[in-house]
Coordinates of C-alpha atoms in Angstrom, one line a residue:
X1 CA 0.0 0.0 0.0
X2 CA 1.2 3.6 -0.7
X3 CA 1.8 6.0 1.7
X4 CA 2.5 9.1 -0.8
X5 CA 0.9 10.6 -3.5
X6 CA 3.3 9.8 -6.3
X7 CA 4.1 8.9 -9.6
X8 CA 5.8 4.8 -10.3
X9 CA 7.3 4.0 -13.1
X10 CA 6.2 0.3 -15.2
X11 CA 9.9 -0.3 -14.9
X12 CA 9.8 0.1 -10.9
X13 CA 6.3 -2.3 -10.6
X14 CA 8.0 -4.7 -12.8
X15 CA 11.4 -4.7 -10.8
X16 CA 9.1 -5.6 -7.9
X17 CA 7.1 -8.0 -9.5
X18 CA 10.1 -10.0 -10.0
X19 CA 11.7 -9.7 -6.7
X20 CA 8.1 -11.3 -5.1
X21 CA 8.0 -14.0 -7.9
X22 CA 11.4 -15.0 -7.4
X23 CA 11.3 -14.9 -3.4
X24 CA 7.6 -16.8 -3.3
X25 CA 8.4 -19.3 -5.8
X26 CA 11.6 -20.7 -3.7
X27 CA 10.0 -20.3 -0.4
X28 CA 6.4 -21.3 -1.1
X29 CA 7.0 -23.0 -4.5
X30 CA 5.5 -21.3 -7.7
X31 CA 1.8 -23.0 -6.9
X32 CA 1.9 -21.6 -3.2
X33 CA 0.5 -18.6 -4.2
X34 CA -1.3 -15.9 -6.3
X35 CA 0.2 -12.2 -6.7
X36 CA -1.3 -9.2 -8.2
X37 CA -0.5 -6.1 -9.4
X38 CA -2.8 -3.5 -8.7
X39 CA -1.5 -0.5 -9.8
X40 CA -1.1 -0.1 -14.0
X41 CA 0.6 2.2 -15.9
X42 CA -1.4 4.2 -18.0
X43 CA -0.1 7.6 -17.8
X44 CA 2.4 8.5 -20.8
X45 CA 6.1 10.6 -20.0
X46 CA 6.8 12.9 -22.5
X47 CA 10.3 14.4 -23.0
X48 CA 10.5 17.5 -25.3
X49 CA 14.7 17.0 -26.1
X50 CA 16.5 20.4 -26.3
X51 CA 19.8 20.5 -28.0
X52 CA 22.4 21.9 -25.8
X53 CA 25.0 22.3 -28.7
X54 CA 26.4 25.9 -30.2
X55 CA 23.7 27.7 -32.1
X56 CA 20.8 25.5 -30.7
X57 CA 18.7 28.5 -30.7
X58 CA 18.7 28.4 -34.7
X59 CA 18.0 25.1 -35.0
X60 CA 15.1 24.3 -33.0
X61 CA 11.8 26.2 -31.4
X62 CA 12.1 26.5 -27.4
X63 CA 8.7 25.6 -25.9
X64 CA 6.5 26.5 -29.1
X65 CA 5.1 23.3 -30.0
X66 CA 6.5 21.6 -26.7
X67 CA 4.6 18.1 -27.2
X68 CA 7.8 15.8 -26.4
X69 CA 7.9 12.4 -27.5
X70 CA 7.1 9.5 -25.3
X71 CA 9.5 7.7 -22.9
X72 CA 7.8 5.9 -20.6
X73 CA 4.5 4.5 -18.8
X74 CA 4.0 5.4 -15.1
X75 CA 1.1 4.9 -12.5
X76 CA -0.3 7.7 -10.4
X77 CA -1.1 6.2 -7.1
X78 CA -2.6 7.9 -3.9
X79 CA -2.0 7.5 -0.5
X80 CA -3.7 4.2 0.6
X81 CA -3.8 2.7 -3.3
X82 CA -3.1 -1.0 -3.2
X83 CA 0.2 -1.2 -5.6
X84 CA 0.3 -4.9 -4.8
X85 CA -2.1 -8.2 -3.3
X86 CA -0.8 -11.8 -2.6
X87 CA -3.1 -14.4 -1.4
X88 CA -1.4 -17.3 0.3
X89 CA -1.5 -20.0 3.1
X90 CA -1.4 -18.9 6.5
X91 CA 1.6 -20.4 7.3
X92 CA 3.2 -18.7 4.6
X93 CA 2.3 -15.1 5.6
X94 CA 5.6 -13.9 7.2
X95 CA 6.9 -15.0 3.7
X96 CA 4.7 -13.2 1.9
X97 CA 5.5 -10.0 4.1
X98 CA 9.1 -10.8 3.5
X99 CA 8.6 -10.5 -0.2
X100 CA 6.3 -7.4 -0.1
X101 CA 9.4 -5.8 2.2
X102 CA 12.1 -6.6 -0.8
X103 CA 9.6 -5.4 -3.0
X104 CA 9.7 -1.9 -1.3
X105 CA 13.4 -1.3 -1.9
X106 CA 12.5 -1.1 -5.9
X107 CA 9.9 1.6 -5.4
X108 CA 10.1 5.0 -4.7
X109 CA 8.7 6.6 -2.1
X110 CA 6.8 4.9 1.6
X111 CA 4.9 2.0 1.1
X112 CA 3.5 0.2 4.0
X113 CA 2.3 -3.6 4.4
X114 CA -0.9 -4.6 5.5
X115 CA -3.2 -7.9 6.3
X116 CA -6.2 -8.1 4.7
X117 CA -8.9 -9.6 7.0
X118 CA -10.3 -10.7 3.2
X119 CA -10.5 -14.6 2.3
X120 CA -8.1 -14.1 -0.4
X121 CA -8.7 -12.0 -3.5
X122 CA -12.7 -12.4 -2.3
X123 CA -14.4 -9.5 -0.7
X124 CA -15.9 -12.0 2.1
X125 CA -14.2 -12.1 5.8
X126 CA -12.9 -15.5 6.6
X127 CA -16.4 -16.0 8.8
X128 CA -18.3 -14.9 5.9
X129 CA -16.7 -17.3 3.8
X130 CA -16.9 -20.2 6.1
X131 CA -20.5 -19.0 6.4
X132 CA -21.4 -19.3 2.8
X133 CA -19.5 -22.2 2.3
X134 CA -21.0 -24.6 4.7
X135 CA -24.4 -23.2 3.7
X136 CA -23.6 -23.7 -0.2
X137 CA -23.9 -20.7 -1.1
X138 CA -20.4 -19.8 -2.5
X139 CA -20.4 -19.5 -6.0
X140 CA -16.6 -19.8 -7.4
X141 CA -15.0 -17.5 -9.8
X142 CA -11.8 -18.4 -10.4
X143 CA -9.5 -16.1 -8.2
X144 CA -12.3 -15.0 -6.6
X145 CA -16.2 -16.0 -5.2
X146 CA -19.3 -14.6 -5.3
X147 CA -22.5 -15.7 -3.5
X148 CA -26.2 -16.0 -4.1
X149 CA -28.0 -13.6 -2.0
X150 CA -31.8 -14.3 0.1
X151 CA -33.7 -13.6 -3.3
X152 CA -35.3 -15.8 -5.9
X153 CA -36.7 -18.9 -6.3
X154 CA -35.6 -22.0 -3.8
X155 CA -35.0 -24.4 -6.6
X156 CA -32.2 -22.4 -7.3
X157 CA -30.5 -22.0 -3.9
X158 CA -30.1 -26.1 -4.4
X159 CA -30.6 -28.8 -1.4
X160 CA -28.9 -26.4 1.2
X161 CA -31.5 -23.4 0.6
X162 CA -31.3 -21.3 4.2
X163 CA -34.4 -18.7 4.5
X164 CA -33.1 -17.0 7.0
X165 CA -29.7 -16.2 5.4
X166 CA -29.0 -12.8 6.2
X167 CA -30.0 -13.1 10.0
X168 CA -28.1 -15.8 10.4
X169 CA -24.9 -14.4 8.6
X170 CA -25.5 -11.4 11.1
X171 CA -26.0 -13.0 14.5
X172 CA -22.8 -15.7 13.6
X173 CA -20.6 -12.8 12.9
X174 CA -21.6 -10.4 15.5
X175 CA -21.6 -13.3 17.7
X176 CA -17.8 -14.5 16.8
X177 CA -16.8 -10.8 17.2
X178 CA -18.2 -10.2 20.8
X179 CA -16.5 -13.3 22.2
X180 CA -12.9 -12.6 20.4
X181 CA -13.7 -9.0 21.7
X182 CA -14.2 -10.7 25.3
X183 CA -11.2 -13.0 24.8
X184 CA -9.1 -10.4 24.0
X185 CA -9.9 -8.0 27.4
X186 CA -9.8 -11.1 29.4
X187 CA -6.6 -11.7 28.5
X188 CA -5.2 -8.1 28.6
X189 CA -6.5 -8.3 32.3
X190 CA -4.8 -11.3 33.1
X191 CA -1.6 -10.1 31.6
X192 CA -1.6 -6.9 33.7
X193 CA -2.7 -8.8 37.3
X194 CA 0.5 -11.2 36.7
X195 CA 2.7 -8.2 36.1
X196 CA 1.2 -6.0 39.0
X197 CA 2.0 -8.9 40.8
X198 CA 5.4 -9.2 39.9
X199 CA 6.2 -5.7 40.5
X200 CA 5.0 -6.3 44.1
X201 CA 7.1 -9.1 44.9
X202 CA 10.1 -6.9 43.7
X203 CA 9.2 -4.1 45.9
X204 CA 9.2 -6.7 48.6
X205 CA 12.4 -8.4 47.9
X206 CA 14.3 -4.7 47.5
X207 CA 12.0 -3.6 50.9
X208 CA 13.5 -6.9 52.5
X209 CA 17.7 -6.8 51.5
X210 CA 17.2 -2.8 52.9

């Protein structure tokens, strides 16, 4: 992901591409994942070339008719763009962040690395998608899935047809959140009663040697 508002040359993405295909393909083997490039060069460079010889000024026209000749294809990107994706195992992500970190040394600017909390290249959250899955309703696209919504006949929604679909999708996931939510303070609670605790027994032992 960027974090600048800048311009990247097709010469810089494919640099990078190269580095994460090169870096996945021995640690993960070439079928171990899927890589994307999400940001494509469709602006045009332009250079108008100036002679810089004796008498130049006789030859050619200074900036009348200034429309330069192309040189290049670059991508405008904006803070936040997504410059590149790579879906993976789970026990291949701190590969996959390796790779997106040599990646950042062949373009400009800051780039930052984030997790998606996507199923891969899908739009669904790994409960959604587990969701849809065991209730049939995935519908598989390739690199990506779609789903068949609580509309139209049941004949169509198969064997597996749910009326209650979006209530259910709602309550599971609200549900799952609350309880990692809870988890979560639990432990953070825990974690700060052992060390409170520890800190006391040091003020004891330095109370006790004085």
């Amino acid at each position: 992901m960027s974090d600048e508002k800048e311009q990247i040359s097709a010469e810089c993405l494919e640099a990078a591409r190269i580095v994460v295909n090169k870096y996945m393909s021995t640690q993960c083997g070439k079928d171990g994942f899927h890589m994307r490039i999400r940001a494509h060069p469709f602006h045009v460079l332009r250079i108008n070339k100036m002679l810089s010889c004796a008498g130049a000024d006789r030859l050619q026209t200074g900036m009348r008719h200034a429309f330069g000749k192309p040189i290049g294809l670059i991508a405008r990107v904006r803070i936040k763009q997504i410059l590149m994706s790579i879906r993976t195992r789970e026990d291949h992500k701190e590969k996959a962040i390796e790779a997106c970190r040599r990646a950042g040394y062949k373009i400009p600017g800051r780039q930052k690395i984030c997790i998606a909390k996507e199923w891969g290249f899908t739009k669904f959250t790994k409960d959604e998608y587990k969701l849809y899955k065991a209730q049939g309703r995935l519908v598989h696209e390739g690199a990506h899935a779609t789903w068949r919504r609580a509309h139209g006949p049941l004949a169509k929604a198969g064997d597996k047809a749910v009326l209650s679909y979006e209530l259910e999708r709602k309550s599971i996931i609200t549900k799952n959140a609350s309880e990692k939510a809870k988890a979560e303070k639990a432990a953070a609670i825990k974690a700060a009663k052992e060390a409170a605790a520890v800190y006391q027994e040091a003020l004891k032992k330095r109370a006790a040697k004085k």
